[in-house]
PDB file of C-alpha atoms in Angstrom:
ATOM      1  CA  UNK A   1      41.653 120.966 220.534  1.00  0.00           C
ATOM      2  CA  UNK A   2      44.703 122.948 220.635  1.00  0.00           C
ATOM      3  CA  UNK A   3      46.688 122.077 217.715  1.00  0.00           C
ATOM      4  CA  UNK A   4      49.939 122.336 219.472  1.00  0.00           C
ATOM      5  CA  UNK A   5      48.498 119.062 221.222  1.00  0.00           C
ATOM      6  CA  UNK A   6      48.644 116.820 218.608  1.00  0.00           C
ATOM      7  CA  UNK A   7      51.690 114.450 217.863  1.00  0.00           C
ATOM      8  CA  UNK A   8      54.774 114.657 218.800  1.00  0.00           C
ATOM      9  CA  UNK A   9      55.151 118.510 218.558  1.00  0.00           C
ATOM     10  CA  UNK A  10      51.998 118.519 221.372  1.00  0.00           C
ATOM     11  CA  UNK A  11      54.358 116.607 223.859  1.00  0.00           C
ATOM     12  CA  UNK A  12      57.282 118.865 223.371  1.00  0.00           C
ATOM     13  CA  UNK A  13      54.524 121.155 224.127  1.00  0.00           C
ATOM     14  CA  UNK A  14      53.116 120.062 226.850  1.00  0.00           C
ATOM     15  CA  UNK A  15      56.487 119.174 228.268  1.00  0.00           C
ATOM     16  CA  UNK A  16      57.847 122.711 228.460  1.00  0.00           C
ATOM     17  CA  UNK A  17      54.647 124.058 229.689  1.00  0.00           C
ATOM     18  CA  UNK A  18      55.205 121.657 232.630  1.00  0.00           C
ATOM     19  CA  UNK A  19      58.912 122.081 233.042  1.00  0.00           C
ATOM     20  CA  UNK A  20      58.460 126.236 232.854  1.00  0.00           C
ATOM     21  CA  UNK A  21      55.608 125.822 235.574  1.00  0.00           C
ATOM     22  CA  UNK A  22      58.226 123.651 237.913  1.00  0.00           C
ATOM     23  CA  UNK A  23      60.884 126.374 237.108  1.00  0.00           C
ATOM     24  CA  UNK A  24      58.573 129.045 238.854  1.00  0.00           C
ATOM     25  CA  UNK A  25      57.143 126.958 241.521  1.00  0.00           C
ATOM     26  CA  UNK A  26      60.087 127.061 244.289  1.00  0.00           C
ATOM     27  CA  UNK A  27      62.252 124.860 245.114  1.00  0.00           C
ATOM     28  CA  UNK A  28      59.570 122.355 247.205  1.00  0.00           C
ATOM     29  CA  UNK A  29      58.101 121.867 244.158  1.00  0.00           C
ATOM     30  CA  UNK A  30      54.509 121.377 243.060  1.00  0.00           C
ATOM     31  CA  UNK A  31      51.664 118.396 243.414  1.00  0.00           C
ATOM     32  CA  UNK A  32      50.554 116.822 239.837  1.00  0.00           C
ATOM     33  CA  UNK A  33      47.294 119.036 240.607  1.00  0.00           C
ATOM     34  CA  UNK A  34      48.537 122.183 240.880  1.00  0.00           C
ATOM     35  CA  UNK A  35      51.656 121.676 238.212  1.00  0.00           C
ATOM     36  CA  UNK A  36      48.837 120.330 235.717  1.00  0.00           C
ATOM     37  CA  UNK A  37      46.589 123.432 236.779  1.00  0.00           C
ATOM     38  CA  UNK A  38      49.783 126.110 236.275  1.00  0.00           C
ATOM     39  CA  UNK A  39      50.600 124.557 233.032  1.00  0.00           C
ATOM     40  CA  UNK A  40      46.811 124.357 231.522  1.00  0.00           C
ATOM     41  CA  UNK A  41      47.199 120.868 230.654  1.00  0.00           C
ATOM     42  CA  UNK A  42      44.117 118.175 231.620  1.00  0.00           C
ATOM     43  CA  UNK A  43      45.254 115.577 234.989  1.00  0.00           C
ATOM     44  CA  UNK A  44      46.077 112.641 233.410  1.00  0.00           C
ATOM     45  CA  UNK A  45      48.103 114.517 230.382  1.00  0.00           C
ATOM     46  CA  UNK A  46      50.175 116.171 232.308  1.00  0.00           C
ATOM     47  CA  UNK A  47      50.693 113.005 234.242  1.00  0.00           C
ATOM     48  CA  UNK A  48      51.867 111.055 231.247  1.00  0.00           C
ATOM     49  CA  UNK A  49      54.121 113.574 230.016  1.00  0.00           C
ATOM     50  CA  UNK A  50      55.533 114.069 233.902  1.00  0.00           C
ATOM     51  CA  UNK A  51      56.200 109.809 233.673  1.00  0.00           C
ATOM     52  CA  UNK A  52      58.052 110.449 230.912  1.00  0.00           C
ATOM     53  CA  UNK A  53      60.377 113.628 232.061  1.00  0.00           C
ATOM     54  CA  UNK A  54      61.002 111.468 235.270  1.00  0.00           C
ATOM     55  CA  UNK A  55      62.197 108.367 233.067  1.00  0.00           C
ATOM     56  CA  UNK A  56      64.564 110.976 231.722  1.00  0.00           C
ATOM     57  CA  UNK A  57      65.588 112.161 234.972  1.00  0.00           C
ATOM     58  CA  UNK A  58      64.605 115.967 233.653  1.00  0.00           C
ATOM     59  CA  UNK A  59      61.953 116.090 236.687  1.00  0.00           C
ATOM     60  CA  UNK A  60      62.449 114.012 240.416  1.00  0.00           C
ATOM     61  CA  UNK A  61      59.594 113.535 242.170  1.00  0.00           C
ATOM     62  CA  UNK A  62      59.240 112.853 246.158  1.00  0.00           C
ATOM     63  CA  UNK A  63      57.615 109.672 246.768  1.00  0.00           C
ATOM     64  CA  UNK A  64      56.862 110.711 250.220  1.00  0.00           C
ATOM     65  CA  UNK A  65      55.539 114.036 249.632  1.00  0.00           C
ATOM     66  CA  UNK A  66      54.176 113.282 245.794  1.00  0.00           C
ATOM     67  CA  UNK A  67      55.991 116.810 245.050  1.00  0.00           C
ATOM     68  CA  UNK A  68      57.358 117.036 241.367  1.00  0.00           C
ATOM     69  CA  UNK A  69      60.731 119.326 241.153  1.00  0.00           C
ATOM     70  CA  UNK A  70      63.344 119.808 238.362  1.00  0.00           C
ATOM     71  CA  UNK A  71      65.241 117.219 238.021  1.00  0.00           C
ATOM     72  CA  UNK A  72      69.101 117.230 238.067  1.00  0.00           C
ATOM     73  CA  UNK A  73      70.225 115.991 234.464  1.00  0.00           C
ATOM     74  CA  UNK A  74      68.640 119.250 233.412  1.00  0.00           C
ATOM     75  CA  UNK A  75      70.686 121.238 235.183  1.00  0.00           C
ATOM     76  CA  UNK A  76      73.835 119.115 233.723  1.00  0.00           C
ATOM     77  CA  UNK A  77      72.689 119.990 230.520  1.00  0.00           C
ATOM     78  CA  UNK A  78      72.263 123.673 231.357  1.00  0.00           C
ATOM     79  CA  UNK A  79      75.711 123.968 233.080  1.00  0.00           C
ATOM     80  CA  UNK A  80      76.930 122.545 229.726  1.00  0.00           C
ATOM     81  CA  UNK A  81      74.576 124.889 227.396  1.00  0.00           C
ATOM     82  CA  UNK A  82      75.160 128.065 229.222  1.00  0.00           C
ATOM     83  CA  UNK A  83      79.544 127.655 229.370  1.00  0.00           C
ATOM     84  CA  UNK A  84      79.587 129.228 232.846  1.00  0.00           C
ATOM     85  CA  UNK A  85      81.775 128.674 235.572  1.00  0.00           C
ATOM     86  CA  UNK A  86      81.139 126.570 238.591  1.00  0.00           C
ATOM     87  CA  UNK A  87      81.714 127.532 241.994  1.00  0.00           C
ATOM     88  CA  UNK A  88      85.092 126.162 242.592  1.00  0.00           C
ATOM     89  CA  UNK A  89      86.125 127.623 239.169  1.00  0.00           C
ATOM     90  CA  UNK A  90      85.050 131.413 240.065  1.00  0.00           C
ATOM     91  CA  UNK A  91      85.862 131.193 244.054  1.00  0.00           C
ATOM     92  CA  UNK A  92      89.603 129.882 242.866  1.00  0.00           C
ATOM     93  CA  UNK A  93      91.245 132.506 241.873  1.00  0.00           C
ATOM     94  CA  UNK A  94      89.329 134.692 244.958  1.00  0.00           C
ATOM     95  CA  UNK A  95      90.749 132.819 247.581  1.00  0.00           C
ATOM     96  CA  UNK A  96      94.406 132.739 245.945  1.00  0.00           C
ATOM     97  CA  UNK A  97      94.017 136.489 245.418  1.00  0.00           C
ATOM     98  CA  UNK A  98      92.951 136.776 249.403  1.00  0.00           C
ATOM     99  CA  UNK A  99      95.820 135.156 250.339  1.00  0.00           C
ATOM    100  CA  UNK A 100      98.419 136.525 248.570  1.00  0.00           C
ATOM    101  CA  UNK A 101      96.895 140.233 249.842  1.00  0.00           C
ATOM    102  CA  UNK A 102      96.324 139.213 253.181  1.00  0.00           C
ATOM    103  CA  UNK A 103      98.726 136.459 254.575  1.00  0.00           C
ATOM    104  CA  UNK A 104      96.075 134.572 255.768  1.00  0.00           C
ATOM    105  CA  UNK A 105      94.734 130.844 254.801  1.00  0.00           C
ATOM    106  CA  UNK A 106      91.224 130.884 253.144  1.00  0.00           C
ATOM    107  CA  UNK A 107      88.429 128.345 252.756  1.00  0.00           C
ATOM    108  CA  UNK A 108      85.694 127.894 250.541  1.00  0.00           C
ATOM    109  CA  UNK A 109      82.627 125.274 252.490  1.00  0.00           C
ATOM    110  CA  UNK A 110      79.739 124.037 250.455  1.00  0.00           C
ATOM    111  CA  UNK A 111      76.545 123.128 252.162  1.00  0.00           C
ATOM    112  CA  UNK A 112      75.619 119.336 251.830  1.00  0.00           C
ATOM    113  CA  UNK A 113      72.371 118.916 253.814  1.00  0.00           C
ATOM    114  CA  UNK A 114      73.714 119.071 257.093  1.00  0.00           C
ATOM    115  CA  UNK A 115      77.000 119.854 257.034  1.00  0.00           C
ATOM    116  CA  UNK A 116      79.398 121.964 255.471  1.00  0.00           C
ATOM    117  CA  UNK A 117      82.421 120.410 252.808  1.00  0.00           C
ATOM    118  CA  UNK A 118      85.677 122.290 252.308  1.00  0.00           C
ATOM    119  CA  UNK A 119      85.698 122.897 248.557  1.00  0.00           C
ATOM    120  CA  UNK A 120      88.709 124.200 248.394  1.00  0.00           C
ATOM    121  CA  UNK A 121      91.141 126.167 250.258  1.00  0.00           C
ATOM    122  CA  UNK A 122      94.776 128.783 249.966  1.00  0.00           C
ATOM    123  CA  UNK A 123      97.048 128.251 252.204  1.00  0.00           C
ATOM    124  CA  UNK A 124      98.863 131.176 253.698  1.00  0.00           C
ATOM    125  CA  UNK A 125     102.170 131.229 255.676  1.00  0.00           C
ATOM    126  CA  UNK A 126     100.723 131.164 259.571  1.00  0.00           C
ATOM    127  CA  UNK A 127     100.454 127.418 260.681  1.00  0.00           C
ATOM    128  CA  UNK A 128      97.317 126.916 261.403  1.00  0.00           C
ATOM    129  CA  UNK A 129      94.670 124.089 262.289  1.00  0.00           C
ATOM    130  CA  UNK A 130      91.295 123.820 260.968  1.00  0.00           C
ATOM    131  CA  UNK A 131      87.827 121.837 261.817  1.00  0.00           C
ATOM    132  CA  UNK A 132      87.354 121.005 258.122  1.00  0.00           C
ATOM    133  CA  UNK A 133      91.257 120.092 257.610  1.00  0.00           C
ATOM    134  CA  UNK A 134      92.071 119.643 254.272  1.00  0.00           C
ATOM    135  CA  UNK A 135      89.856 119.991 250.955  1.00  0.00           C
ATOM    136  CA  UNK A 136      87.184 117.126 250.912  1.00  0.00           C
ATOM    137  CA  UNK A 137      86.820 117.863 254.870  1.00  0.00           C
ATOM    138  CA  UNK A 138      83.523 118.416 256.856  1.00  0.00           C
ATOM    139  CA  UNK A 139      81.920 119.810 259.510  1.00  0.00           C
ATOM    140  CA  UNK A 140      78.473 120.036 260.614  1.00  0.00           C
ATOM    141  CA  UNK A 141      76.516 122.746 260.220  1.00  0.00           C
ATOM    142  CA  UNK A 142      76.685 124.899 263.459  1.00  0.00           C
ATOM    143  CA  UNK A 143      80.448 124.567 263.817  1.00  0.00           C
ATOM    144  CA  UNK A 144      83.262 126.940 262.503  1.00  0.00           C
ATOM    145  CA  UNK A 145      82.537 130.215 261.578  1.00  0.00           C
ATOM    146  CA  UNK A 146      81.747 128.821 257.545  1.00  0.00           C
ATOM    147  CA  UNK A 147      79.243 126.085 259.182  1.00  0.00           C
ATOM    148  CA  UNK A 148      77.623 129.401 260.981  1.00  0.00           C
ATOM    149  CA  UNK A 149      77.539 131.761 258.633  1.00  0.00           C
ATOM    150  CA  UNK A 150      75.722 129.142 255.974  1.00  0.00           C
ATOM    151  CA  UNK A 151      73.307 127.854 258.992  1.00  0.00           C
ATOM    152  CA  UNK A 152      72.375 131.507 259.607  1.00  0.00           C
ATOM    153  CA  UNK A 153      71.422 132.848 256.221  1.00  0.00           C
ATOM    154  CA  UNK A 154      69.159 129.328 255.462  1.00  0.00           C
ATOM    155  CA  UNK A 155      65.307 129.701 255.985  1.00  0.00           C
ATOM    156  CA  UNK A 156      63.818 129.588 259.621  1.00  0.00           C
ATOM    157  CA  UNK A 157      62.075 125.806 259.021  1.00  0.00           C
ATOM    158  CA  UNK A 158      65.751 124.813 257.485  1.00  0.00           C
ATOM    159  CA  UNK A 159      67.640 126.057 260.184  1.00  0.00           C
ATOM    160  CA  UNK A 160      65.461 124.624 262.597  1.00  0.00           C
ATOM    161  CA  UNK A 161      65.489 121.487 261.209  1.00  0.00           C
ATOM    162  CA  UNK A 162      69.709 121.497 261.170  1.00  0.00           C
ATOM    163  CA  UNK A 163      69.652 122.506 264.730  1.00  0.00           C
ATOM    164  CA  UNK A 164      67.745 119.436 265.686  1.00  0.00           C
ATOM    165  CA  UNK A 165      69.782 116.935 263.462  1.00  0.00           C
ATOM    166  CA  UNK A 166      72.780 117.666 264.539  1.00  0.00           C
ATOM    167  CA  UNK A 167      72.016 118.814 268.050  1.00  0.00           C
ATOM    168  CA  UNK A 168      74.163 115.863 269.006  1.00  0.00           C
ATOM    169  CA  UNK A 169      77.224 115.865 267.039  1.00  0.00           C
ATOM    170  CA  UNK A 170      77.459 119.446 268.187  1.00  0.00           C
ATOM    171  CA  UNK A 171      77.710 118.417 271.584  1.00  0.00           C
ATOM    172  CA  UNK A 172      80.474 115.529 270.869  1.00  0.00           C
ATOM    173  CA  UNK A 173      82.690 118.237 269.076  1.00  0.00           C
ATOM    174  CA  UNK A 174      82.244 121.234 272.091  1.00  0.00           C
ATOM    175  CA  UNK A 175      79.774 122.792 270.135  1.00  0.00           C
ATOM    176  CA  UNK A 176      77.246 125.733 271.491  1.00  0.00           C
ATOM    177  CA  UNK A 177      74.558 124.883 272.989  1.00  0.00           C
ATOM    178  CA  UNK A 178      71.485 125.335 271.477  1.00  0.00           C
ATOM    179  CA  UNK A 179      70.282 128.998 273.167  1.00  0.00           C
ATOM    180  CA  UNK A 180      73.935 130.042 272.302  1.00  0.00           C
ATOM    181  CA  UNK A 181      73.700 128.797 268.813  1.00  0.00           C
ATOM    182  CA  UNK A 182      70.636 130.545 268.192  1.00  0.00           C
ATOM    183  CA  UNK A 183      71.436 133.934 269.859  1.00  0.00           C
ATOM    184  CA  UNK A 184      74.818 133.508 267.913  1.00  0.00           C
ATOM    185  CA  UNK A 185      72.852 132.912 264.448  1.00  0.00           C
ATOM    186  CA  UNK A 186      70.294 135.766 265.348  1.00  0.00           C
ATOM    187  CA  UNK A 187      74.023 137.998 265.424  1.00  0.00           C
ATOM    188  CA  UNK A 188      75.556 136.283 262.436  1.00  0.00           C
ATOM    189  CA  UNK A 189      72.092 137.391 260.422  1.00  0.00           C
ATOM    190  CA  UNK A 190      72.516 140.666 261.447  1.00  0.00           C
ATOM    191  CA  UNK A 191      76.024 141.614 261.369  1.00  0.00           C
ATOM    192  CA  UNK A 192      76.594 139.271 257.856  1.00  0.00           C
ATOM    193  CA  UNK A 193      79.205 137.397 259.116  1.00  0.00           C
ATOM    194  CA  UNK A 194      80.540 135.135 261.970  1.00  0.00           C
ATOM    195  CA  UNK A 195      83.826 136.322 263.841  1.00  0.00           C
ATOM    196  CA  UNK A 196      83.380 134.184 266.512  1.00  0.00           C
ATOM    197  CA  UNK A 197      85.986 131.535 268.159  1.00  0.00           C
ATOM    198  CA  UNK A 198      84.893 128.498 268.150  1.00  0.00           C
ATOM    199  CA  UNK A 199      86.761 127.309 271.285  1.00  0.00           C
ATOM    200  CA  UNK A 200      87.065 123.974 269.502  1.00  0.00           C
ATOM    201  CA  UNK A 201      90.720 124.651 268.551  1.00  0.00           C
ATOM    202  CA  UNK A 202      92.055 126.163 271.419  1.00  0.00           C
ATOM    203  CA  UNK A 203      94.839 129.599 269.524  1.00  0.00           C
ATOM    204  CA  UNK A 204      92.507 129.555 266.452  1.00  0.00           C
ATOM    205  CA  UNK A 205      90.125 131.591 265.405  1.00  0.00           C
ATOM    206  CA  UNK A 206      88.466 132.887 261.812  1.00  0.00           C
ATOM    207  CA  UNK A 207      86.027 135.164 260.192  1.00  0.00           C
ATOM    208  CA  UNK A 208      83.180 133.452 257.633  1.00  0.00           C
ATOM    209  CA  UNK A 209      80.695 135.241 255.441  1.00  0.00           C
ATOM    210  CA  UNK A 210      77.902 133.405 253.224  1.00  0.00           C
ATOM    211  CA  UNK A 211      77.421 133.191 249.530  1.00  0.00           C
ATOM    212  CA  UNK A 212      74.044 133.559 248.425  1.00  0.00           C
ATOM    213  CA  UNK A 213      71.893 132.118 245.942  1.00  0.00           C
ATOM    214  CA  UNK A 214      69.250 134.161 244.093  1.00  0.00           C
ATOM    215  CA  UNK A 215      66.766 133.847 246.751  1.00  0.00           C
ATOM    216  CA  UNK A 216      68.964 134.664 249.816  1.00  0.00           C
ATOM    217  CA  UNK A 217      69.571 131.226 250.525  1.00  0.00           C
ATOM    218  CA  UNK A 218      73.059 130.375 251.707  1.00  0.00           C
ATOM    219  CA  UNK A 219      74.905 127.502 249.149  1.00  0.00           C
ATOM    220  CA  UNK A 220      78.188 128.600 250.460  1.00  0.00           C
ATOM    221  CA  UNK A 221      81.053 130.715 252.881  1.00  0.00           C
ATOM    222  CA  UNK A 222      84.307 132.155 252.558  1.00  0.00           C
ATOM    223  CA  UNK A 223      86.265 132.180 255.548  1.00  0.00           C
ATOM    224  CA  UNK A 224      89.481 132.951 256.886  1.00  0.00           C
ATOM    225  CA  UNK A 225      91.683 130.756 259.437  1.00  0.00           C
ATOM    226  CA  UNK A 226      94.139 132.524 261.740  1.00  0.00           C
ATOM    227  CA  UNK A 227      95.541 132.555 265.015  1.00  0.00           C
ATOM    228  CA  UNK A 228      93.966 134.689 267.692  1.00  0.00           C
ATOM    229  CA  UNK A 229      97.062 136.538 268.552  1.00  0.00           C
ATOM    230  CA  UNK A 230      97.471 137.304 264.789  1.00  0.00           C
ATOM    231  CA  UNK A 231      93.488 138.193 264.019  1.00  0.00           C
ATOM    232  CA  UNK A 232      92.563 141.523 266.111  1.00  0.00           C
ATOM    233  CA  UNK A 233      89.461 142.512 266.207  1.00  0.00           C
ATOM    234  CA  UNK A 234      90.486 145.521 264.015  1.00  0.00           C
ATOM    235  CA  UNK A 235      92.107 143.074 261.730  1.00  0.00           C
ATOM    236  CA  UNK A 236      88.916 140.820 261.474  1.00  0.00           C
ATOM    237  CA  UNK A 237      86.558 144.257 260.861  1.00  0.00           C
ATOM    238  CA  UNK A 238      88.569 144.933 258.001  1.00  0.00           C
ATOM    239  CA  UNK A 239      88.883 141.742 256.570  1.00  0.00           C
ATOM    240  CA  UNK A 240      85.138 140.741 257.563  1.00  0.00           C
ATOM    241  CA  UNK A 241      84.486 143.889 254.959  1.00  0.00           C
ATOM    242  CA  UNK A 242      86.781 142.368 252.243  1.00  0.00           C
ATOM    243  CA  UNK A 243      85.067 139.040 252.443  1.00  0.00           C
ATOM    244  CA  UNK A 244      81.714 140.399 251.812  1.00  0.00           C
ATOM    245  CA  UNK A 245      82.669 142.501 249.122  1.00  0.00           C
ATOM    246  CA  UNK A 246      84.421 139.165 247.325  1.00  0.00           C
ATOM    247  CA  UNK A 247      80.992 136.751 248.308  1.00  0.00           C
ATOM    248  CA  UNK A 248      78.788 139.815 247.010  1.00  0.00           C
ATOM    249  CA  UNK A 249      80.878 139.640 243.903  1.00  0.00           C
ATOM    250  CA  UNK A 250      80.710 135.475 243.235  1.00  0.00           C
ATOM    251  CA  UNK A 251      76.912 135.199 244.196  1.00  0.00           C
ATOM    252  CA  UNK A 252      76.837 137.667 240.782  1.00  0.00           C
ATOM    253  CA  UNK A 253      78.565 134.867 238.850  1.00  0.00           C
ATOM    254  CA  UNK A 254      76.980 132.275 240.079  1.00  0.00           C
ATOM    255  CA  UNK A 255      75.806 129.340 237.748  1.00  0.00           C
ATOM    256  CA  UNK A 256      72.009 128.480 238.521  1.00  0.00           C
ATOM    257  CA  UNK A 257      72.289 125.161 236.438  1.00  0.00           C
ATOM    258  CA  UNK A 258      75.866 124.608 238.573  1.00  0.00           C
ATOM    259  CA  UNK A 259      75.427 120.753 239.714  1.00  0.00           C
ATOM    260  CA  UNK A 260      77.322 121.801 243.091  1.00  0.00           C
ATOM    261  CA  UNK A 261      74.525 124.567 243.527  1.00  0.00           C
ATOM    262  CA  UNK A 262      71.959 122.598 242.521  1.00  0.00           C
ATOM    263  CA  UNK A 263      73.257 119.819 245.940  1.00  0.00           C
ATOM    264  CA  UNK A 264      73.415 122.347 248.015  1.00  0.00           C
ATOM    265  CA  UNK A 265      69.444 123.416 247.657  1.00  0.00           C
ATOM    266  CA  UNK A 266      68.165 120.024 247.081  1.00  0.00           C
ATOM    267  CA  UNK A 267      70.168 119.130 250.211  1.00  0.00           C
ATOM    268  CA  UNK A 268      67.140 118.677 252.648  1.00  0.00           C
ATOM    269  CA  UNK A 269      65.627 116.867 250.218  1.00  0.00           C
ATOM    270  CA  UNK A 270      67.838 114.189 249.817  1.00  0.00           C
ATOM    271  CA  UNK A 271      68.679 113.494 253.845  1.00  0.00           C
TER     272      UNK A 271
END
């Protein structure tokens, strides 16, 4: 018997062998089998000690899929261990900095499952109108060139999965139909940002790029509102350019353990 197993030192044992096998398992998580086989711990231990991280709300497991993942009251408690920023914090002072160089009006969009949440925005001078409105607005994924730019940059079964959910809501608002939406992704992917007008709000037009997580995952876009008198296409190359150099820059500083993060790729999950 190992003699890290015994008493209450051989739980705390056992414990972060499972939570350090969850950690490198992905984000779909892992079956009590194979977490109990990754962290060399018997079945039914490593199913006691996994009862007790769940009571704790340290691990969530999928009572569809039986899939154990990490749960998120640890990443409160790393967000408050590691004294990092969140993602409103660090994009802040980026989007007042944009618009103070640029003139323009700047948004930053979360992803929450299926659509995308104005987290904040700088307003510049131009009056403009926007799909998300004011901070606390949404938009489903798919729309506006934030909603495209995080839809594009999300894994194929993801995307795929958005595209059918709100296939519908995308046709209430004037969306793209479903061949243009993908070709228009398939561009967005390519080029690393959206520059396309919408057509929703008929003057108005915008430039988003994606923030990604460590994986290449979108959680996040920058973009730019503007009129389409005011935006030329020479404009938006140069300002497409600035925005990637700014989301390069935040995915650096980004918090893992960030509870707005941590929404964004449990999203699916949770819908």
């Amino acid at each position: 018997m190992d003699p890290d197993d015994a008493g209450s030192a051989g739980v705390l044992h056992r414990a972060a062998r499972l939570l350090n096998a969850l950690a490198e398992g992905g984000p779909e998580g892992l079956r009590l089998t194979d977490l109990a086989e990754a962290a060399a711990l018997p079945r039914p231990s490593a199913h006691r000690v996994l009862r007790g991280l769940v009571q704790e709300r340290l691990v969530e497991v999928d009572a569809r899929t039986k899939r154990y993942t990490l749960g998120l009251r640890l990443f409160e408690m790393g967000a408050r261990a590691g004294g990092r920023l969140g993602l409103r914090q660090i994009c802040r002072p980026v989007l007042l900095r944009l618009t103070e160089t640029l003139g323009e009006t700047h948004f930053l969009l979360l992803r929450d499952g299926y659509e995308a949440v104005c987290l904040d925005r700088s307003t510049g001078p131009l009056v403009i109108r926007s799909l998300t409105g004011d901070i606390g607005g949404r938009v489903p994924l798919g729309v506006g060139q934030g909603g495209l730019a995080i839809l594009a940059f999300l894994p194929e079964a993801e995307q795929d999965d958005v595209i059918r959910h709100n296939a519908a809501r995308l046709r209430d608002v004037g969306g793209l139909d479903e061949a243009t939406l993908r070709a228009e992704l398939a561009r967005v992917r390519r080029d690393g940002h959206c520059d396309r007008s919408s057509g929703v709000l008929p003057g108005m037009t915008g430039i988003g790029v994606p923030i990604l997580d460590r994986e290449g995952r979108a959680v996040a876009a920058l973009s730019v509102g503007s009129t389409a008198e005011h935006l030329t296409p020479e404009r938006g190359q140069v300002i497409a350019a600035l925005l990637k150099k700014e989301a390069l820059a935040i995915a650096a500083r980004l918090n893992p353990f960030d509870p707005a993060l941590r929404r964004a790729g449990a999203a699916m999950e949770m819908n």
